Coordinates of C-alpha atoms and ligand atoms in Angstrom, one line a residue:
X1 CA 12.0 14.3 14.3
X2 CA 13.2 11.9 11.5
X3 CA 12.6 12.4 7.7
X4 CA 9.7 11.0 6.0
X5 CA 11.1 9.3 2.9
X6 CA 7.8 9.6 1.0
X7 CA 8.4 13.5 1.1
X8 CA 11.3 13.2 -1.5
X9 CA 11.4 12.8 -5.2
X10 CA 14.6 11.1 -6.4
X11 CA 16.7 14.2 -6.5
X12 CA 15.5 15.0 -2.8
X13 CA 16.2 11.5 -1.8
X14 CA 19.8 11.7 -3.4
X15 CA 20.5 14.8 -1.4
X16 CA 19.3 13.2 1.7
X17 CA 21.5 10.3 1.1
X18 CA 24.6 12.6 0.6
X19 CA 23.7 14.2 4.0
X20 CA 24.1 10.8 5.5
X21 CA 27.3 10.4 3.8
X22 CA 26.1 7.9 1.3
X23 CA 26.7 7.7 -2.4
X24 CA 23.8 9.3 -4.5
X25 CA 23.1 6.0 -6.4
X26 CA 22.0 4.5 -3.2
X27 CA 18.9 6.9 -3.4
X28 CA 17.8 5.0 -6.6
X29 CA 17.8 1.7 -4.7
X30 CA 16.0 3.2 -1.8
X31 CA 13.5 4.8 -4.1
X32 CA 12.8 1.7 -5.7
X33 CA 12.2 0.0 -2.5
X34 CA 9.9 2.6 -1.6
X35 CA 7.5 3.1 -4.6
X36 CA 8.0 -0.1 -6.7
X37 CA 8.0 -2.6 -3.8
X38 CA 5.9 -0.6 -1.4
X39 CA 8.4 -1.2 1.5
X40 CA 7.4 0.0 4.9
X41 CA 10.4 -1.0 6.9
X42 CA 14.3 -0.6 6.2
X43 CA 14.7 -4.3 7.3
X44 CA 13.0 -5.3 4.1
X45 CA 15.7 -3.7 1.8
X46 CA 17.9 -6.5 1.8
X47 CA 20.2 -5.3 -1.0
X48 CA 21.3 -2.3 1.1
X49 CA 24.2 -2.7 3.2
X50 CA 23.2 -3.4 7.0
X51 CA 25.1 -0.3 8.1
X52 CA 23.1 1.8 5.7
X53 CA 19.9 0.1 6.9
X54 CA 20.9 1.0 10.5
X55 CA 21.7 4.6 9.6
X56 CA 18.3 5.0 7.9
X57 CA 16.5 3.7 10.9
X58 CA 18.1 6.4 12.9
X59 CA 17.6 9.2 10.6
X60 CA 14.4 8.5 8.6
X61 CA 10.9 6.8 8.6
X62 CA 8.2 5.8 6.1
X63 CA 5.0 7.2 7.1
X64 CA 2.1 6.2 4.8
X65 CA -1.5 7.5 5.3
X66 CA -3.6 6.6 8.3
X67 CA -6.6 4.7 7.1
X68 CA -9.8 5.7 8.6
X69 CA -12.1 3.7 6.4
X70 CA -12.5 2.0 3.1
X71 CA -15.7 2.0 0.9
X72 CA -16.3 -0.5 -1.8
X73 CA -18.9 0.5 -4.5
X74 CA -20.9 -2.1 -6.4
X75 CA -19.3 -0.7 -9.5
X76 CA -15.8 -1.7 -8.3
X77 CA -14.8 1.9 -7.3
X78 CA -13.1 2.1 -3.9
X79 CA -12.8 5.2 -1.8
X80 CA -10.5 5.5 1.1
X81 CA -10.6 8.1 4.1
X82 CA -7.2 8.9 5.4
X83 CA -6.6 10.8 8.6
X84 CA -3.9 13.5 7.9
X85 CA -3.9 14.7 11.7
X86 CA -5.6 17.7 13.7
X87 CA -9.1 16.5 12.7
X88 CA -8.6 16.7 8.9
X89 CA -9.5 13.6 6.9
X90 CA -9.0 13.3 3.0
X91 CA -10.4 11.1 0.5
X92 CA -8.6 9.2 -2.5
X93 CA -10.6 7.1 -5.0
X94 CA -9.8 4.2 -7.3
X95 CA -11.8 3.8 -10.3
X96 CA -11.3 0.5 -12.3
X97 CA -12.1 0.2 -15.9
X98 CA -11.3 -2.6 -18.5
X99 CA -8.4 -0.9 -19.9
X100 CA -7.0 1.2 -17.0
X101 CA -6.9 1.8 -13.4
X102 CA -7.3 5.4 -12.3
X103 CA -6.5 6.9 -8.8
X104 CA -8.1 10.2 -8.0
X105 CA -5.8 11.9 -5.5
X106 CA -6.3 14.9 -3.1
X107 CA -3.9 17.8 -2.9
X108 CA -5.2 19.8 0.0
X109 CA -7.3 19.2 3.1
X110 CA -10.3 21.2 1.9
X111 CA -10.1 23.8 -0.7
X112 CA -10.2 27.6 -0.5
X113 CA -11.5 28.1 -4.0
X114 CA -15.0 27.4 -2.9
X115 CA -16.9 26.3 -6.1
X116 CA -20.6 26.3 -5.6
X117 CA -21.3 22.8 -7.0
X118 CA -18.2 21.1 -5.1
X119 CA -18.8 19.2 -1.8
X120 CA -15.0 20.0 -0.9
X121 CA -15.5 23.7 -1.6
X122 CA -18.4 23.7 1.0
X123 CA -16.1 22.1 3.6
X124 CA -13.7 25.1 3.6
X125 CA -9.9 24.9 3.7
X126 CA -7.6 23.7 6.5
X127 CA -4.0 23.1 5.0
X128 CA -1.9 22.1 2.1
X129 CA -1.0 18.4 2.0
X130 CA 2.8 17.6 2.1
X131 CA 4.4 15.8 -0.8
X132 CA 4.5 12.7 1.3
X133 CA 0.7 13.0 1.8
X134 CA 0.2 13.5 -1.8
X135 CA 2.3 10.6 -3.0
X136 CA 1.5 8.3 -0.2
X137 CA -2.1 8.1 -1.6
X138 CA -0.6 6.5 -4.7
X139 CA 1.9 4.5 -2.7
X140 CA -0.8 3.0 -0.4
X141 CA -3.4 2.4 -3.1
X142 CA -1.1 0.8 -5.6
X143 CA 0.3 -1.7 -3.2
X144 CA -2.8 -2.3 -1.4
X145 CA -4.6 -3.2 -4.7
X146 CA -1.7 -5.3 -5.9
X147 CA -2.0 -7.4 -2.7
X148 CA -6.0 -7.3 -2.6
X149 CA -6.1 -8.5 -6.3
X150 CA -3.2 -10.8 -6.0
X151 CA -1.3 -8.9 -8.9
X152 CA 2.3 -8.4 -9.3
X153 CA 2.1 -6.0 -12.1
X154 CA 1.0 -2.3 -12.0
X155 CA -2.6 -1.7 -11.2
X156 CA -2.9 2.0 -11.3
X157 CA -2.1 3.3 -14.8
X158 CA -3.5 6.7 -14.4
X159 CA -3.6 9.5 -11.9
X160 CA -6.0 12.3 -11.8
X161 CA -5.3 15.2 -9.4
X162 CA -9.0 15.7 -9.0
X163 CA -9.6 14.9 -5.4
X164 CA -9.9 17.4 -2.6
X165 CA -8.2 20.7 -3.1
X166 CA -6.8 22.9 -5.9
X167 CA -3.5 21.3 -6.8
X168 CA -1.9 24.5 -8.3
X169 CA -2.5 26.3 -5.0
X170 CA -0.1 23.8 -3.4
X171 CA 2.5 23.9 -6.1
X172 CA 5.6 23.4 -4.2
X173 CA 4.4 20.2 -2.6
X174 CA 2.7 18.9 -5.8
X175 CA 5.6 19.2 -7.9
X176 CA 7.9 16.5 -6.4
X177 CA 4.9 14.3 -6.1
X178 CA 4.3 14.5 -9.9
X179 CA 8.0 13.8 -10.4
X180 CA 7.8 10.7 -8.3
X181 CA 4.6 9.5 -10.4
X182 CA 6.6 9.9 -13.6
X183 CA 10.0 8.6 -12.6
X184 CA 11.0 5.3 -14.2
X185 CA 12.4 4.2 -10.8
X186 CA 9.1 5.3 -9.0
X187 CA 5.8 4.7 -10.7
X188 CA 6.9 5.1 -14.2
X189 CA 3.6 6.7 -15.4
X190 CA 3.3 8.4 -18.6
X191 CA 2.8 12.1 -18.8
X192 CA -0.3 11.6 -20.6
X193 CA -1.6 9.5 -18.1
X194 CA -1.2 11.9 -15.1
X195 CA -3.6 14.9 -15.2
X196 CA -3.6 17.9 -13.1
X197 CA -7.1 19.6 -13.0
X198 CA -7.2 23.1 -12.1
X199 CA -10.0 25.8 -11.5
X200 CA -7.6 28.1 -13.4
X201 CA -4.6 29.5 -11.4
X202 CA -3.1 31.2 -14.3
X203 CA 0.5 31.7 -13.3
X204 CA 0.9 28.2 -12.1
X205 CA -0.3 26.9 -15.4
X206 CA 2.6 28.6 -16.9
X207 CA 5.0 27.3 -14.2
X208 CA 3.7 23.6 -14.8
X209 CA 4.3 23.9 -18.4
X210 CA 8.0 24.5 -17.7
X211 CA 8.7 22.4 -14.7
X212 CA 6.6 19.3 -15.4
X213 CA 4.2 19.3 -18.3
X214 CA 1.4 16.7 -17.7
X215 CA -2.0 16.4 -19.1
X216 CA -4.1 19.5 -18.3
X217 CA -7.8 19.6 -17.3
X218 CA -9.4 22.9 -16.5
X219 CA -12.6 23.3 -14.7
X220 CA -14.5 25.8 -16.9
X221 CA -18.3 25.2 -16.0
X222 CA -19.5 28.7 -17.5
X223 CA -19.0 30.2 -20.9
X224 CA -18.9 33.8 -19.7
X225 CA -17.3 35.8 -16.8
X226 CA -20.5 36.8 -14.7
X227 CA -21.8 33.2 -14.3
X228 CA -18.4 31.9 -13.8
X229 CA -17.5 34.4 -11.1
X230 CA -20.4 32.9 -9.2
X231 CA -19.6 29.2 -9.8
X232 CA -15.8 29.3 -9.6
X233 CA -14.9 32.4 -7.4
X234 CA -11.2 32.3 -8.6
X235 CA -12.6 33.6 -11.9
X236 CA -12.7 37.2 -10.5
X237 CA -8.9 36.9 -10.2
X238 CA -8.2 35.1 -13.4
X239 CA -11.0 35.6 -15.9
X240 CA -11.8 33.4 -18.8
X241 CA -10.0 35.2 -21.4
X242 CA -6.7 35.0 -19.4
X243 CA -7.4 31.4 -18.5
X244 CA -7.8 30.3 -22.2
X245 CA -4.7 32.3 -23.1
X246 CA -2.7 30.4 -20.5
X247 CA -4.3 27.0 -21.8
X248 CA -3.1 28.0 -25.4
X249 CA 0.5 28.6 -24.1
X250 CA 0.3 25.4 -22.3
X251 CA -0.4 23.5 -25.3
X252 CA 3.1 23.8 -26.8
X253 CA 4.6 21.9 -23.8
X254 CA 1.5 19.6 -23.1
X255 CA 1.8 15.8 -23.5
X256 CA -1.6 15.7 -25.1
X257 CA -2.6 17.8 -28.1
X258 CA -5.7 19.0 -26.4
X259 CA -6.7 20.5 -23.1
X260 CA -9.7 19.1 -21.3
X261 CA -12.5 21.4 -20.1
X262 CA -14.6 20.0 -17.3
X263 CA -18.1 21.3 -17.4
X264 CA -20.4 20.4 -14.6
X265 CA -24.0 20.3 -15.8
X266 CA -26.3 22.4 -13.4
X267 CA -30.1 22.4 -14.1
X268 CA -31.3 25.9 -15.2
X269 CA -27.9 27.5 -14.4
X270 CA -25.3 26.7 -17.0
X271 CA -26.9 24.0 -19.2
X272 CA -28.9 25.9 -21.6
X273 CA -28.7 25.8 -25.4
X274 CA -27.5 29.5 -25.3
X275 CA -24.6 28.5 -23.0
X276 CA -23.5 25.8 -25.4
X277 CA -23.5 28.3 -28.3
X278 CA -21.5 30.7 -26.2
X279 CA -18.8 28.0 -25.6
X280 CA -18.7 27.3 -29.2
X281 CA -17.9 31.0 -30.0
X282 CA -15.5 31.0 -27.2
X283 CA -13.6 28.0 -28.3
X284 CA -13.6 29.1 -31.9
X285 CA -12.2 32.5 -31.0
X286 CA -9.3 30.9 -29.2
X287 CA -8.9 28.0 -31.9
X288 CA -7.8 30.9 -34.2
X289 CA -4.9 31.4 -31.8
X290 CA -4.0 27.7 -31.4
X291 CA -6.0 26.2 -28.7
X292 CA -7.3 22.9 -29.1
X293 CA -9.7 21.3 -26.6
X294 CA -12.1 18.8 -25.7
X295 CA -15.1 19.0 -23.4
X296 CA -16.1 16.6 -20.7
X297 CA -19.7 17.2 -19.5
X298 CA -20.1 16.1 -15.9
X299 CA -23.5 15.3 -14.5
X300 CA -23.8 17.2 -11.3
X301 CA -23.8 15.1 -8.1
X302 CA -26.3 16.9 -5.9
X303 CA -25.6 17.4 -2.2
X304 CA -28.1 19.4 0.0
X305 CA -25.9 22.6 0.9
X306 CA -25.5 23.3 -2.8
X307 CA -29.1 24.3 -3.5
X308 CA -28.3 23.0 -7.1
X309 CA -29.8 20.3 -9.2
X310 CA -28.5 17.8 -11.9
X311 CA -29.4 18.6 -15.5
X312 CA -31.6 15.9 -16.9
X313 CA -30.0 13.7 -19.4
X314 CA -32.2 15.0 -22.5
X315 CA -30.7 18.5 -21.6
X316 CA -27.1 17.1 -21.3
X317 CA -27.5 15.4 -24.7
X318 CA -28.8 18.4 -26.4
X319 CA -25.8 20.6 -24.8
X320 CA -23.3 18.0 -26.2
X321 CA -25.1 17.9 -29.6
X322 CA -24.5 21.6 -30.0
X323 CA -20.8 21.3 -29.3
X324 CA -20.3 18.2 -31.3
X325 CA -22.2 19.8 -34.2
X326 CA -19.7 22.5 -34.2
X327 CA -16.7 19.9 -34.4
X328 CA -15.7 20.1 -30.6
X329 CA -14.9 16.7 -29.3
X330 CA -17.3 16.4 -26.4
X331 CA -17.9 13.4 -23.9
X332 CA -20.3 12.9 -21.0
X333 CA -18.6 11.6 -18.0
X334 CA -20.1 8.3 -16.6
X335 CA -20.7 8.7 -13.0
X336 CA -18.9 6.1 -10.7
X337 CA -19.0 5.2 -7.1
X338 CA -22.4 7.1 -6.5
X339 CA -23.4 4.8 -3.9
X340 CA -20.4 5.6 -1.7
X341 CA -20.1 9.3 -2.4
X342 CA -17.1 8.9 -4.3
X343 CA -18.3 10.4 -7.6
X344 CA -16.9 13.7 -9.0
X345 CA -17.4 16.7 -6.7
X346 CA -18.9 14.4 -3.9
X347 CA -15.5 14.2 -1.9
X348 CA -15.8 16.0 1.4
X349 CA -13.6 14.2 3.9
X350 CA -13.7 16.0 7.0
X351 CA -11.9 19.4 7.3
X352 CA -11.3 21.9 10.0
X353 CA -12.2 24.9 8.1
X354 CA -10.1 28.0 8.7
X355 CA -11.5 30.4 6.2
X356 CA -15.1 31.2 7.1
X357 CA -16.5 29.1 4.4
X358 CA -20.1 29.5 5.4
X359 CA -20.2 33.3 5.1
X360 CA -18.4 33.0 1.7
X361 CA -20.7 30.5 0.5
X362 CA -23.8 32.6 1.6
X363 CA -22.6 35.7 -0.2
X364 CA -22.1 33.4 -3.4
X365 CA -25.5 32.1 -3.1
X366 CA -26.8 35.7 -3.2
X367 CA -24.8 36.6 -6.2
X368 CA -25.8 33.2 -7.9
X369 CA -29.5 34.0 -7.7
X370 CA -28.7 37.3 -9.7
X371 CA -26.7 35.2 -12.1
X372 CA -29.6 32.7 -12.5
X373 CA -32.1 35.5 -13.3
X374 CA -29.8 37.0 -16.2
X375 CA -29.2 33.4 -17.5
X376 CA -33.0 32.4 -17.7
X377 CA -33.9 35.6 -19.3
X378 CA -31.3 35.0 -21.9
X379 CA -32.3 31.5 -22.4
X380 CA -35.9 32.5 -23.0
X381 CA -35.0 35.2 -25.4
X382 CA -36.3 38.0 -23.3
Ligands
SF4_401 S1 -14.0 22.1 -7.6 FE1 -11.9 21.9 -7.3 S2 -11.3 24.1 -7.1 FE2 -13.4 23.9 -6.8 S3 -13.9 23.8 -4.7 FE3 -13.9 21.9 -5.5 S4 -11.7 21.0 -5.1 FE4 -11.6 23.2 -4.9

């Protein structure tokens, strides 16, 4: 089995070149061919000595993702399904905007966290993606789009690790992929434009701060632990107070001067004025310790198995107003790619679950019913 060169960051590629008896600087040339020019074949790499190209052909290969299908939304969003073997299919989404092009990348085939409102969570978990499988989503999309749009300059300016999977539960494979994204010989993306989104794997937030601080988004979705335990089960391991302390620590290394909190608006579950007021108190308590944040309210994209409904827009606006009036920067996410199931929380791919997700979800639904009763009672002032 030869090595897939997309599995390496520049350092890893330099070590690989040394193993072939080549000078380390050859790795930089090779890396540029791979990531800046999107080469798929060693024969294209004309500034490398023929002998090296022959050596590479015997010891390595360039394996991009296998495209299952492509879906184009009326709003310009593109979603790809990629086959990663053994019946697992992952999804990648490109979202064009006037001033940027964002790629939403998957880090796992499925996800073991099992958030109630997330289509991926309902699919269960099969396996972690390799570094090559993570970075090749960018490799493929960037070079496809350049060709498709007839452009020579960079098309993708932003990457969000918000596709399928919890990226911080696949840290060892994620880290080299992030380094390739940031490397000037790779994609040269700014740290501020690469976002890792996490449901709150506290020890790995600290690791990321040391190893490769990029922008951080945290899926919060609830202002208190009982409700968050139900919506984001990882909360039982890393409750809100611990999570916000980790965010505060992260901030000293973060490339942006705020952490983004994602908050999916679920009708009658977490969208009441009382919840907004609880969030304000939570944020104010941590602001005193140095936390600075912004909120991104996400209209829920319903899918049948969730049993949940989208909050209506007046509810979302009223919720946003409470946060804004308290001086908290708050935006409401525009939904994109609805018509091709590419919107936030809709990515499901096709995953061979190995974790008994159905039983877990049934148990969560039970717990959730209890949670809703408490919440409604509070909201009604009972
Ligand atoms: S929201 Fe993220 S962490 Fe939660 S189940 Fe979905 S992919 Fe996993």
